[in-house]
Short mmCIF file of C-alpha atoms in Angstrom, two decimals:
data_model
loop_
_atom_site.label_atom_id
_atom_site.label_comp_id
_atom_site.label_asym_id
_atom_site.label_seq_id
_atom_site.Cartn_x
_atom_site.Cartn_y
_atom_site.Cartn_z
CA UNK A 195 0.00 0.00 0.00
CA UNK A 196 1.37 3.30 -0.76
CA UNK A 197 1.52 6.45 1.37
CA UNK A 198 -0.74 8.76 0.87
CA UNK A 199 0.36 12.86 0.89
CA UNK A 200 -1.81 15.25 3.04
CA UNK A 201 -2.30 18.49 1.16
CA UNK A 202 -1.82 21.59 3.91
CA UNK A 203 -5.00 23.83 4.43
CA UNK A 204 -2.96 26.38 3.24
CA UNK A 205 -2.14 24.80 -0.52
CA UNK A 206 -6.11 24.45 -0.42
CA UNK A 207 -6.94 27.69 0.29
CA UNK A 208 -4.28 29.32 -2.26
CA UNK A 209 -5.79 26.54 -4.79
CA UNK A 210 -8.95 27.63 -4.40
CA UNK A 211 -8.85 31.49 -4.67
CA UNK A 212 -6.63 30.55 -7.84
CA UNK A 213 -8.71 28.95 -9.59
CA UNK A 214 -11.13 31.08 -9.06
CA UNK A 215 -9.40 34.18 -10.19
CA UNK A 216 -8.35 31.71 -13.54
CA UNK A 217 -12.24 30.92 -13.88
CA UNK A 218 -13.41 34.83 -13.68
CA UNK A 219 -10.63 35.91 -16.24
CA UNK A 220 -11.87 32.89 -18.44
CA UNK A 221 -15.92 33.70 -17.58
CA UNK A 222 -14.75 37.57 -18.52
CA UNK A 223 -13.59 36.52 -22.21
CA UNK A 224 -16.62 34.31 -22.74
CA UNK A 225 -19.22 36.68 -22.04
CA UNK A 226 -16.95 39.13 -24.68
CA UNK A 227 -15.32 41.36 -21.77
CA UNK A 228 -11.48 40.20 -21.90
CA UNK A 229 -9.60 41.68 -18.70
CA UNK A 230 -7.96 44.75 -19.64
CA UNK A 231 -4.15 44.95 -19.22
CA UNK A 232 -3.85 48.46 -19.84
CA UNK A 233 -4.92 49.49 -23.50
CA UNK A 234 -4.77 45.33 -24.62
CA UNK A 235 -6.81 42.86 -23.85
CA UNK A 236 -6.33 39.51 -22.23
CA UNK A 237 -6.40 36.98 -25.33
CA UNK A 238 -7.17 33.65 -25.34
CA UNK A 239 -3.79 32.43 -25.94
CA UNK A 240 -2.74 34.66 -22.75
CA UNK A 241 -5.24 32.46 -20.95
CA UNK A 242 -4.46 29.44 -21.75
CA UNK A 243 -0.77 30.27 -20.76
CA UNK A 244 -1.89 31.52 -17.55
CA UNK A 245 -3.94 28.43 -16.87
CA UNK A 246 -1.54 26.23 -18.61
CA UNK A 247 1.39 27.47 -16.14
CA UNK A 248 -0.80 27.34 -12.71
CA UNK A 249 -1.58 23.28 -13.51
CA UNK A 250 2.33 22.82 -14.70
CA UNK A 251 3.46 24.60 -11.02
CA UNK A 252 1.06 22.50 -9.08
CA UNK A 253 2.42 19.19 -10.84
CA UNK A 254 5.90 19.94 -11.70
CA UNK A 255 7.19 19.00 -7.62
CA UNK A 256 5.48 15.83 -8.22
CA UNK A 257 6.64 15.04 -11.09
CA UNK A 258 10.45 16.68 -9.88
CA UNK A 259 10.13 14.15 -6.84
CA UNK A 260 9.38 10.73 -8.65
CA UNK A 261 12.14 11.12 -11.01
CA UNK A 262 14.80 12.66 -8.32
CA UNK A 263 17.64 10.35 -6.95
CA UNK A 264 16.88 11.54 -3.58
CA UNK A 265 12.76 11.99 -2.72
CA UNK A 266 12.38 15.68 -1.23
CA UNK A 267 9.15 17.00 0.12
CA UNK A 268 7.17 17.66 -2.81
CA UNK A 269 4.40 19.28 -1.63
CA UNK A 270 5.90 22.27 0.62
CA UNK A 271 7.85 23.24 -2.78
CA UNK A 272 4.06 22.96 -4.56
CA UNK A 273 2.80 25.31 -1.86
CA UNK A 274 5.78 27.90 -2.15
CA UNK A 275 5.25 28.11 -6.10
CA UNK A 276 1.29 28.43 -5.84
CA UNK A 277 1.34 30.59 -3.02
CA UNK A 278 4.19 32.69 -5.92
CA UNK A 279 1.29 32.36 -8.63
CA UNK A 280 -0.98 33.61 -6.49
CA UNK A 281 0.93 36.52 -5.99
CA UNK A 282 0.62 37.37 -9.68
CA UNK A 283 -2.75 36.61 -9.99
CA UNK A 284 -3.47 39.24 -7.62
CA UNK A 285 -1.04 41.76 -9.64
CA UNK A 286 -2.95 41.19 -12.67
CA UNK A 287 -6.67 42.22 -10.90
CA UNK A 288 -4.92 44.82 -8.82
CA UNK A 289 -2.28 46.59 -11.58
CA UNK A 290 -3.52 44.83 -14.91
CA UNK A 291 -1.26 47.36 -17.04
CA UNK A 292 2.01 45.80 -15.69
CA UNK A 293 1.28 43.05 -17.75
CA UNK A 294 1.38 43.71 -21.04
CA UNK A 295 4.24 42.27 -23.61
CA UNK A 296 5.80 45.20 -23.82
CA UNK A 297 7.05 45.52 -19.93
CA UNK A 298 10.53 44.81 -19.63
CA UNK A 299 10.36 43.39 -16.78
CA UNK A 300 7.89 40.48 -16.90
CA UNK A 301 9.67 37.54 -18.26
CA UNK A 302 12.52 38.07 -15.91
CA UNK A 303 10.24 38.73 -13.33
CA UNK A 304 8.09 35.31 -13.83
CA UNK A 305 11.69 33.41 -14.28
CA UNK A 306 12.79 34.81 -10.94
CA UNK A 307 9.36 33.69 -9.08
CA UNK A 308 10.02 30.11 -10.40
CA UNK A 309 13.28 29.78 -9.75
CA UNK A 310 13.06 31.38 -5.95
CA UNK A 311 9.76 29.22 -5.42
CA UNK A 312 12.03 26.06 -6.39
CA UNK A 313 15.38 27.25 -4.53
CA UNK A 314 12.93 27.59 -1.44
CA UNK A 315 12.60 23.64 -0.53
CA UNK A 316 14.77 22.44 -3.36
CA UNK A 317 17.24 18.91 -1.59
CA UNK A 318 21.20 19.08 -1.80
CA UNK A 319 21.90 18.26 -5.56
CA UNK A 320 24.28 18.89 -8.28
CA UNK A 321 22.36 21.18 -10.54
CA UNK A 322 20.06 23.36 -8.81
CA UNK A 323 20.13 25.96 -5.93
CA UNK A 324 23.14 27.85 -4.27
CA UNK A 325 26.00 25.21 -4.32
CA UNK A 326 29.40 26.46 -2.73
CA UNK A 327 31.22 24.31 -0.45
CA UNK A 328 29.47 25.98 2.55
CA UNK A 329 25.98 24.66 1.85
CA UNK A 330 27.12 21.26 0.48
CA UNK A 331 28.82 20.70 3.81
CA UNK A 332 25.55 21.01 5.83
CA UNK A 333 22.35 20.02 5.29
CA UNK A 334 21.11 22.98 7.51
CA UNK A 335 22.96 25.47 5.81
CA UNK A 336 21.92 23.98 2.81
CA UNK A 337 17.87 24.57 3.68
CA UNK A 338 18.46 28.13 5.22
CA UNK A 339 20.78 29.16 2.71
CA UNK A 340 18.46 27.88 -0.66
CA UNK A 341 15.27 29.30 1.37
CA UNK A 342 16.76 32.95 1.90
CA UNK A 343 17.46 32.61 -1.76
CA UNK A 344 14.37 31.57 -3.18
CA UNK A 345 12.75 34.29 -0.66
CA UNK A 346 14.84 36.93 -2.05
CA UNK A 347 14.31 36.18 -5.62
CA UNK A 348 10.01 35.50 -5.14
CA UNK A 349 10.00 39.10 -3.30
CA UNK A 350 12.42 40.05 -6.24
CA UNK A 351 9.90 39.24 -9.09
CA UNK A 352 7.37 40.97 -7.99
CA UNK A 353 9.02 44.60 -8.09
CA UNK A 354 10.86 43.26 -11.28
CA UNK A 355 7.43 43.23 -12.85
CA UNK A 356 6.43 46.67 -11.16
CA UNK A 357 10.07 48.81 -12.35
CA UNK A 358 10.02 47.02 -15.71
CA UNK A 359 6.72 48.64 -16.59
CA UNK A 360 6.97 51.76 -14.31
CA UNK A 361 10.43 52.59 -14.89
CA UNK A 362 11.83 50.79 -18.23
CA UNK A 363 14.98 52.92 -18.45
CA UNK A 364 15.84 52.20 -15.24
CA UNK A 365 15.26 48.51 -15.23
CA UNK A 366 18.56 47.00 -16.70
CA UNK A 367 20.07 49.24 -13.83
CA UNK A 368 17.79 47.75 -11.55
CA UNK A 369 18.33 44.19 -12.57
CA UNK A 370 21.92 44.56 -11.90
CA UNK A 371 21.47 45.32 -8.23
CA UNK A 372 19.29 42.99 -7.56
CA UNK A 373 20.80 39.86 -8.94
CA UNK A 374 24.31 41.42 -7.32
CA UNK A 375 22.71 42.34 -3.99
CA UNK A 376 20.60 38.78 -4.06
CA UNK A 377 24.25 36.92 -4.30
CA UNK A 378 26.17 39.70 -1.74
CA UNK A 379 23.28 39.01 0.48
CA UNK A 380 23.02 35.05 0.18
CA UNK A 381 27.21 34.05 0.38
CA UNK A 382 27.26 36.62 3.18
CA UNK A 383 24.50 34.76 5.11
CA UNK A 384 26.11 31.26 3.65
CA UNK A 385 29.63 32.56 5.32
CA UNK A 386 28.28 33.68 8.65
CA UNK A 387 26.25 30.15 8.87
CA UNK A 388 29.58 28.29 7.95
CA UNK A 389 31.20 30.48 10.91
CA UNK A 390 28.73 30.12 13.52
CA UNK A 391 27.93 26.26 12.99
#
């Protein structure tokens, strides 16, 4: 018999109020008034992407955990990156405009939220996360280390999303400092924790 995984209230809740967000933008374009990002309108094709990546986040720590060498717990990494889509559904009621193609910062922005939601629970391996010697010599350092990280980068996204459409001559600028002060921040945090333990 196999073990069966508890879903946290939490994960329920943020499932829920997702897919209902997903089901008003998709009620909005079927009775004819798309969500308005801006002076566009939400297609159908930017639908079914939006959709498309909420069900690929929810299954993608599954899937990430029955083909790992080492199983890892699935589900608080499927809670960190739905609780990160979340985040943007909100955006997109609350500031609609940021999301139109031609903000700089949105790709970047949407990368940054995957990757940090990942880095948060992510196991010691050789391919993703923060791996210096520090972190691979501890499995503690490893978890707090990875967790600031993803932390960093999910807050990150967010006001990548925000400067890239607010302030696109500033955003390369902006970038730079935050992937630089992101690393400063982490292998300073990684040092003291190889120090102090």
């Amino acid at each position: 018999m196999t073990k069966r995984t508890l879903i946290p209230v939490r994960l329920w809740i943020v499932g829920i109020v997702s897919t209902l967000i997903i089901m008003y933008a998709w009620s909005r374009s079927l009775l004819g008034r798309p969500l308005q990002l801006g002076n566009q309108r939400f297609t159908w094709l930017g639908l079914v992407y939006l959709t498309g990546g909420y069900l690929f986040l929810l299954v993608a720590p599954w899937l990430t955990n029955r083909l790992a060498l080492t199983p890892f717990e699935f589900m608080a990494m499927t809670d960190h990156l739905a609780l990160g889509w979340l985040g943007y559904l909100v955006l997109i009621l609350v500031v609609p405009v940021w999301f139109q193609p031609a903000n700089s910062g949105l790709v970047l922005g949407i990368i940054f939220a995957i990757v940090g939601g990942i880095c948060i629970d992510v196991p010691r391996n050789g391919v993703w996360g923060v791996r210096i010697p520090w972190t691979y010599g501890s499995p503690m350092i490893w978890k707090k280390v990875n967790g600031l990280m993803g932390r960093l980068l999910l807050v990150a996204s967010y006001s990548m999303v925000g400067v890239g459409w607010v302030w696109p001559a500033a955003f390369p600028i902006y970038q730079v400092v935050v992937i630089v002060g992101i690393l400063v921040l982490v292998l300073a945090y990684a040092h003291q924790l190889h120090l102090t333990l």
